[in-house]
Short mmCIF file of C-alpha atoms and ligand atoms in Angstrom, two decimals:
data_model
loop_
_atom_site.label_atom_id
_atom_site.label_comp_id
_atom_site.label_asym_id
_atom_site.label_seq_id
_atom_site.Cartn_x
_atom_site.Cartn_y
_atom_site.Cartn_z
CA UNK A 29 -20.24 53.68 70.67
CA UNK A 30 -20.39 55.68 73.76
CA UNK A 31 -18.89 52.65 75.48
CA UNK A 32 -16.32 51.90 73.27
CA UNK A 33 -15.31 55.98 73.29
CA UNK A 34 -15.19 55.90 77.24
CA UNK A 35 -13.22 53.40 77.38
CA UNK A 36 -10.70 54.57 74.56
CA UNK A 37 -10.57 57.70 76.95
CA UNK A 38 -9.01 55.49 79.56
CA UNK A 39 -7.01 53.72 77.48
CA UNK A 40 -5.43 57.55 76.30
CA UNK A 41 -5.36 58.82 80.12
CA UNK A 42 -3.52 55.34 81.15
CA UNK A 43 -1.08 55.90 78.28
CA UNK A 44 -0.11 59.21 79.03
CA UNK A 45 1.42 57.43 82.23
CA UNK A 46 4.53 56.78 80.25
CA UNK A 47 5.35 60.35 78.63
CA UNK A 48 9.05 60.21 80.51
CA UNK A 49 9.76 56.60 80.04
CA UNK A 50 8.91 55.27 77.08
CA UNK A 51 10.65 57.41 73.99
CA UNK A 52 11.83 55.85 71.27
CA UNK A 53 8.66 53.58 71.37
CA UNK A 54 5.00 55.53 71.17
CA UNK A 55 2.59 55.64 74.62
CA UNK A 56 0.28 53.23 74.68
CA UNK A 57 -2.64 52.44 76.56
CA UNK A 58 -4.99 48.95 77.11
CA UNK A 59 -8.09 48.06 79.26
CA UNK A 60 -9.95 45.06 79.44
CA UNK A 61 -13.52 45.14 79.83
CA UNK A 62 -15.62 42.18 80.75
CA UNK A 63 -19.79 42.90 81.33
CA UNK A 64 -19.08 46.22 81.61
CA UNK A 65 -16.14 46.04 83.67
CA UNK A 66 -13.07 46.88 83.97
CA UNK A 67 -10.84 43.64 84.67
CA UNK A 68 -7.74 44.93 83.66
CA UNK A 69 -5.39 47.73 83.08
CA UNK A 70 -2.14 48.72 81.72
CA UNK A 71 0.20 50.89 79.85
CA UNK A 72 3.65 51.07 78.04
CA UNK A 73 5.94 51.84 81.22
CA UNK A 74 9.31 51.74 79.96
CA UNK A 75 11.11 51.36 76.65
CA UNK A 76 12.19 47.63 76.70
CA UNK A 77 9.80 46.98 78.58
CA UNK A 78 6.54 45.35 78.59
CA UNK A 79 3.90 46.58 76.30
CA UNK A 80 0.38 47.84 77.21
CA UNK A 81 -1.35 44.96 76.36
CA UNK A 82 0.73 42.61 78.02
CA UNK A 83 0.52 44.61 81.03
CA UNK A 84 -3.63 45.08 80.69
CA UNK A 85 -3.51 41.04 80.85
CA UNK A 86 -1.11 40.38 83.38
CA UNK A 87 -2.91 42.71 85.93
CA UNK A 88 -6.61 40.35 85.28
CA UNK A 89 -7.08 38.78 88.41
CA UNK A 90 -9.41 35.82 86.77
CA UNK A 91 -7.95 34.63 83.29
CA UNK A 92 -10.60 32.81 82.64
CA UNK A 93 -12.64 35.73 82.16
CA UNK A 94 -10.40 37.38 79.39
CA UNK A 95 -12.65 34.49 76.95
CA UNK A 96 -15.52 36.94 77.48
CA UNK A 97 -13.73 39.95 77.50
CA UNK A 98 -12.81 43.24 74.94
CA UNK A 99 -9.69 44.65 75.09
CA UNK A 100 -9.40 48.02 74.12
CA UNK A 101 -5.59 50.03 73.12
CA UNK A 102 -5.09 53.11 72.05
CA UNK A 103 -2.72 51.59 69.33
CA UNK A 104 -2.97 48.82 66.75
CA UNK A 105 -1.37 45.54 68.77
CA UNK A 106 2.27 44.56 67.02
CA UNK A 107 2.35 41.55 64.86
CA UNK A 108 6.00 41.62 64.63
CA UNK A 109 9.15 40.43 66.76
CA UNK A 110 10.81 43.45 68.35
CA UNK A 111 12.40 43.72 72.37
CA UNK A 112 8.86 41.76 73.35
CA UNK A 113 6.88 39.19 71.22
CA UNK A 114 3.89 39.84 69.29
CA UNK A 115 1.00 41.54 71.25
CA UNK A 116 -1.30 40.00 68.44
CA UNK A 117 -0.42 36.71 69.43
CA UNK A 118 -0.58 36.60 73.10
CA UNK A 119 -4.46 38.20 72.60
CA UNK A 120 -5.14 34.99 70.43
CA UNK A 121 -3.62 32.88 72.74
CA UNK A 122 -5.40 34.42 75.68
CA UNK A 123 -8.86 33.97 73.18
CA UNK A 124 -9.79 37.87 73.43
CA UNK A 125 -12.91 37.53 71.65
CA UNK A 126 -12.94 41.56 70.93
CA UNK A 127 -10.21 43.78 70.14
CA UNK A 128 -11.52 47.75 69.66
CA UNK A 129 -8.27 49.87 68.08
CA UNK A 130 -7.63 53.61 68.44
CA UNK A 131 -5.50 53.85 65.39
CA UNK A 132 -3.52 51.71 62.97
CA UNK A 133 0.51 51.41 63.31
CA UNK A 134 1.78 54.73 61.60
CA UNK A 135 4.40 52.56 60.49
CA UNK A 136 3.81 51.70 57.09
CA UNK A 137 5.20 48.94 56.61
CA UNK A 138 3.74 46.75 59.60
CA UNK A 139 0.51 49.26 59.70
CA UNK A 140 -2.91 46.65 59.58
CA UNK A 141 -0.77 43.70 59.92
CA UNK A 142 -1.26 43.25 63.53
CA UNK A 143 -5.15 44.03 62.86
CA UNK A 144 -5.10 41.27 60.18
CA UNK A 145 -3.84 38.73 62.32
CA UNK A 146 -6.40 39.07 64.79
CA UNK A 147 -9.15 38.88 62.09
CA UNK A 148 -7.41 36.07 60.49
CA UNK A 149 -7.42 34.51 64.36
CA UNK A 150 -11.35 34.84 64.35
CA UNK A 151 -11.30 38.23 66.53
CA UNK A 152 -13.41 40.79 66.59
CA UNK A 153 -11.72 43.83 65.72
CA UNK A 154 -13.26 47.66 65.23
CA UNK A 155 -11.00 50.49 64.13
CA UNK A 156 -10.69 53.99 64.94
CA UNK A 157 -12.25 54.71 67.95
CA UNK A 158 -10.97 58.32 69.10
CA UNK A 159 -8.53 58.13 66.07
CA UNK A 160 -7.72 62.02 66.13
CA UNK A 161 -6.71 61.76 70.23
CA UNK A 162 -4.98 58.56 70.05
CA UNK A 163 -2.92 59.96 66.98
CA UNK A 164 -2.37 63.14 68.78
CA UNK A 165 -0.75 60.97 71.74
CA UNK A 166 1.59 59.42 69.33
CA UNK A 167 2.73 62.99 67.67
CA UNK A 168 6.23 62.91 68.67
CA UNK A 169 6.70 59.57 67.50
CA UNK A 170 5.01 60.13 64.22
CA UNK A 171 7.14 63.30 63.51
CA UNK A 172 10.07 61.24 64.57
CA UNK A 173 9.24 58.80 62.01
CA UNK A 174 7.69 60.89 58.98
CA UNK A 175 9.59 63.91 58.89
CA UNK A 176 12.67 62.62 60.36
CA UNK A 177 13.51 65.00 63.09
CA UNK A 178 12.59 65.10 66.64
CA UNK A 179 9.40 66.68 67.77
CA UNK A 180 9.90 69.87 68.47
CA UNK A 181 9.07 72.43 71.30
CA UNK A 182 9.69 76.20 72.18
CA UNK A 183 9.67 77.22 75.75
CA UNK A 184 10.05 80.75 77.29
CA UNK A 185 8.69 83.48 79.78
CA UNK A 186 8.35 86.95 78.78
CA UNK A 187 7.75 89.79 80.71
CA UNK A 188 4.23 91.45 80.18
CA UNK A 189 5.72 94.00 77.70
CA UNK A 190 7.18 91.34 75.59
CA UNK A 191 10.48 91.37 76.58
CA UNK A 192 12.66 87.68 77.67
CA UNK A 193 15.18 89.62 79.46
CA UNK A 194 16.77 92.57 80.60
CA UNK A 195 20.02 94.09 78.34
CA UNK A 196 23.43 92.49 79.97
CA UNK A 197 26.77 91.06 79.48
CA UNK A 198 26.74 89.36 82.49
CA UNK A 199 24.73 89.01 86.22
CA UNK A 200 21.52 87.05 86.51
CA UNK A 201 18.72 87.43 84.18
CA UNK A 202 15.26 88.72 84.93
CA UNK A 203 13.21 86.21 87.05
CA UNK A 204 9.86 85.82 84.77
CA UNK A 205 8.63 82.60 86.45
CA UNK A 206 6.98 82.07 90.10
CA UNK A 207 7.63 78.68 91.85
CA UNK A 208 4.97 76.91 90.37
CA UNK A 209 5.58 77.58 86.69
CA UNK A 210 8.90 76.94 87.51
CA UNK A 211 8.02 73.32 88.16
CA UNK A 212 6.22 73.29 84.89
CA UNK A 213 9.24 73.53 83.25
CA UNK A 214 11.15 71.17 85.01
CA UNK A 215 8.05 68.64 84.36
CA UNK A 216 8.50 69.82 80.45
CA UNK A 217 12.08 68.73 81.02
CA UNK A 218 11.29 65.83 82.06
CA UNK A 219 8.99 65.07 78.85
CA UNK A 220 12.11 65.95 76.20
CA UNK A 221 14.54 63.57 75.24
CA UNK A 222 16.75 66.77 74.50
CA UNK A 223 16.97 70.25 75.55
CA UNK A 224 18.49 72.90 73.35
CA UNK A 225 19.97 76.33 74.51
CA UNK A 226 22.11 78.62 72.28
CA UNK A 227 25.67 79.77 73.13
CA UNK A 228 24.94 82.90 74.72
CA UNK A 229 22.26 81.49 76.56
CA UNK A 230 24.75 78.91 77.86
CA UNK A 231 27.68 81.29 79.10
CA UNK A 232 25.05 84.18 80.06
CA UNK A 233 22.82 82.11 82.17
CA UNK A 234 25.12 79.07 82.85
CA UNK A 235 22.00 76.70 83.11
CA UNK A 236 21.87 73.22 83.96
CA UNK A 237 18.93 72.26 81.96
CA UNK A 238 18.72 69.29 84.21
CA UNK A 239 15.35 68.35 85.72
CA UNK A 240 15.34 69.29 89.77
CA UNK A 241 12.35 71.03 90.69
CA UNK A 242 9.99 67.38 89.04
CA UNK A 243 10.20 64.02 88.76
CA UNK A 244 11.82 61.79 85.52
CA UNK A 245 15.37 62.10 83.34
CA UNK A 246 17.02 64.91 82.56
CA UNK A 247 16.78 65.25 78.91
CA UNK A 248 20.07 65.22 76.78
CA UNK A 249 21.71 68.39 76.80
CA UNK A 250 22.61 70.44 73.56
CA UNK A 251 24.19 73.41 73.02
CA UNK A 252 26.42 75.43 69.93
CA UNK A 253 29.81 76.72 70.09
CA UNK A 254 31.08 77.13 66.78
CA UNK A 255 34.54 78.39 67.92
CA UNK A 256 35.09 76.52 71.40
CA UNK A 257 34.63 79.79 73.47
CA UNK A 258 32.12 78.20 75.90
CA UNK A 259 34.39 77.85 79.32
CA UNK A 260 35.06 74.23 80.29
CA UNK A 261 33.30 74.77 84.13
CA UNK A 262 29.69 75.79 83.03
CA UNK A 263 26.93 73.71 84.44
CA UNK A 264 26.38 71.77 80.77
CA UNK A 265 29.85 70.42 81.20
CA UNK A 266 28.98 68.91 84.99
CA UNK A 267 28.77 65.64 83.63
CA UNK A 268 25.13 65.30 85.31
CA UNK A 269 23.67 64.31 82.38
CA UNK A 270 24.93 63.69 78.52
CA UNK A 271 25.70 66.84 76.58
CA UNK A 272 26.46 67.57 72.80
CA UNK A 273 28.13 70.45 71.60
CA UNK A 274 27.80 71.62 67.88
CA UNK A 275 31.16 73.06 66.93
CA UNK A 276 33.39 73.72 63.57
CA UNK A 277 36.29 71.96 64.97
CA UNK A 278 35.81 69.09 67.56
CA UNK A 279 38.32 69.05 70.12
CA UNK A 280 39.16 66.77 73.01
CA UNK A 281 35.86 64.89 74.62
CA UNK A 282 35.52 65.27 78.24
CA UNK A 283 33.74 62.67 80.22
CA UNK A 284 29.66 63.02 78.71
CA UNK A 285 29.88 65.52 76.32
CA UNK A 286 30.27 64.75 72.67
CA UNK A 287 31.47 67.23 70.41
CA UNK A 288 29.40 67.06 67.10
CA UNK A 289 30.96 68.95 63.96
CA UNK A 290 29.16 71.21 62.10
CA UNK A 291 29.10 73.16 59.09
CA UNK A 292 28.43 76.34 60.18
CA UNK A 293 28.67 78.41 56.23
CA UNK A 294 25.45 75.93 55.69
CA UNK A 295 22.20 76.43 57.73
CA UNK A 296 23.08 74.35 60.64
CA UNK A 297 19.56 73.51 61.88
CA UNK A 298 18.93 71.00 59.36
CA UNK A 299 22.29 69.50 60.36
CA UNK A 300 21.38 70.05 63.99
CA UNK A 301 17.87 67.96 63.93
CA UNK A 302 19.75 65.25 61.58
CA UNK A 303 22.39 64.52 64.36
CA UNK A 304 19.56 64.29 66.41
CA UNK A 305 17.43 62.03 64.51
CA UNK A 306 20.82 59.41 64.09
CA UNK A 307 20.90 59.61 67.74
CA UNK A 308 17.70 58.70 68.22
CA UNK A 309 16.27 61.54 70.14
CA UNK A 310 12.09 62.08 69.67
CA UNK A 311 11.99 65.25 71.27
CA UNK A 312 13.63 68.63 71.65
CA UNK A 313 12.95 71.59 73.67
CA UNK A 314 14.21 74.40 72.40
CA UNK A 315 14.42 76.68 75.91
CA UNK A 316 16.44 79.53 74.57
CA UNK A 317 17.72 82.40 73.96
CA UNK A 318 15.72 84.54 72.09
CA UNK A 319 17.80 84.61 68.88
CA UNK A 320 17.97 80.65 69.12
CA UNK A 321 14.22 80.02 69.33
CA UNK A 322 13.37 82.78 66.67
CA UNK A 323 15.85 80.62 64.19
CA UNK A 324 13.42 77.79 64.81
CA UNK A 325 10.41 79.72 64.18
CA UNK A 326 11.92 81.37 60.95
CA UNK A 327 12.89 78.06 59.77
CA UNK A 328 9.40 76.64 60.61
CA UNK A 329 10.75 74.13 62.67
CA UNK A 330 8.56 73.54 65.75
CA UNK A 331 5.51 71.79 66.72
CA UNK A 332 4.19 73.37 69.67
CA UNK A 333 5.16 76.51 71.98
CA UNK A 334 4.63 77.52 75.78
CA UNK A 335 4.63 81.11 76.61
CA UNK A 336 4.93 82.34 79.57
CA UNK A 337 3.87 85.99 80.28
CA UNK A 338 4.23 87.40 83.66
CA UNK A 339 2.61 90.03 85.16
CA UNK A 340 5.93 92.22 85.33
CA UNK A 341 7.03 94.82 82.94
CA UNK A 342 10.92 94.89 82.09
CA UNK A 343 10.48 98.31 79.92
CA UNK A 344 13.70 97.72 77.96
CA UNK A 345 15.89 94.67 77.01
CA UNK A 346 15.96 91.53 74.92
CA UNK A 347 12.73 91.26 72.73
CA UNK A 348 10.55 88.12 72.96
CA UNK A 349 10.84 85.70 69.45
CA UNK A 350 7.12 86.50 67.57
CA UNK A 351 5.63 83.38 66.28
CA UNK A 352 4.67 83.44 62.63
CA UNK A 353 2.09 81.43 62.86
CA UNK A 354 -0.59 80.93 66.06
CA UNK A 355 -3.26 78.67 67.13
CA UNK A 356 -3.89 78.73 70.58
CA UNK A 357 -4.49 75.82 71.93
CA UNK A 358 -5.16 76.71 75.42
CA UNK A 359 -4.55 79.31 77.93
CA UNK A 360 -4.07 78.79 82.05
CA UNK A 361 -3.80 81.47 83.94
CA UNK A 362 -1.66 81.49 87.49
CA UNK A 363 -2.04 84.58 89.88
CA UNK A 364 -1.83 87.13 87.16
CA UNK A 365 0.58 85.10 84.67
CA UNK A 366 -0.55 83.44 81.58
CA UNK A 367 0.66 80.17 80.18
CA UNK A 368 -0.25 80.43 76.51
CA UNK A 369 -0.13 76.76 74.37
CA UNK A 370 0.30 77.66 70.77
CA UNK A 371 0.44 74.77 68.33
CA UNK A 372 2.50 74.92 64.50
CA UNK A 373 1.24 72.09 62.61
CA UNK A 374 -2.07 70.12 62.67
CA UNK A 375 -0.79 67.88 59.51
CA UNK A 376 0.55 64.83 61.15
CA UNK A 377 -2.99 64.07 62.40
ZN1 ZN B 401 3.35 45.22 71.06
#
């Protein structure tokens, strides 16, 4: 059993490499072991490309060894034709005699079908090795398909005395991040399909919300502009990444900007999240400001939060959001700054 967990951990580690590129597909990793030695590894690199099992099988230099190997994979092999042929068929074709699976497919319609196919072909199948960890790896995918909304991450930086910014009507925002934490912010942007700021932040901070201090694609940018008051020369409208604007009265489109009509007499968040769901945007990073973040918190619409607390005090200003339920996952300390990682829910497990 310890053997199984060791190789499953490697699958999870490999799967995480796909974090920025696989959405809306799940992250999956696979390892092939023969005589106590890893002879092949792979992960799902990018949506539309080969699945983890295919990449792992392709990486084996001596294919004859497959007939006496064990394939470890973090998610049940698929059994249906999608953009690629079913992985269960390939495993059977290659005559791999043993398959160890982290967790079943979370889609009720197909869950267990891949396993059954393998069993029917005479494969020895073990299911549920590091199941919790494997499902956690799929948390964005599972949240999206069960709650029909993107997985929501909140992020903000606050001063030691609990302010997110100074009081201002213009000028530059209080700089609470350092070079390292700024890099982390950009890394998190690359890991999400979409990023959102409220009207005030879009106007006052004029953020570009693109990924510049890390690798990976820029997320789809989202803002709210009820009465179309945001000037068209903001960075958000520069066409460098796709932008969605929620407004009462959609107006002429400009390149890369989509205006989406919302009913502002009704709660906005459900409408906004439904639109993102329709557009297949699986994860959302909310970067501000305080009011927008608090709206998500009060509605219970968040899944995890990263809160950076700087060593400096601002003494006055805009109060930082307050998390209603707090379960700290971990605290990272960096030159007097704390980055606390909170979880709202674990019920997706
Ligand atoms: Zn597959």
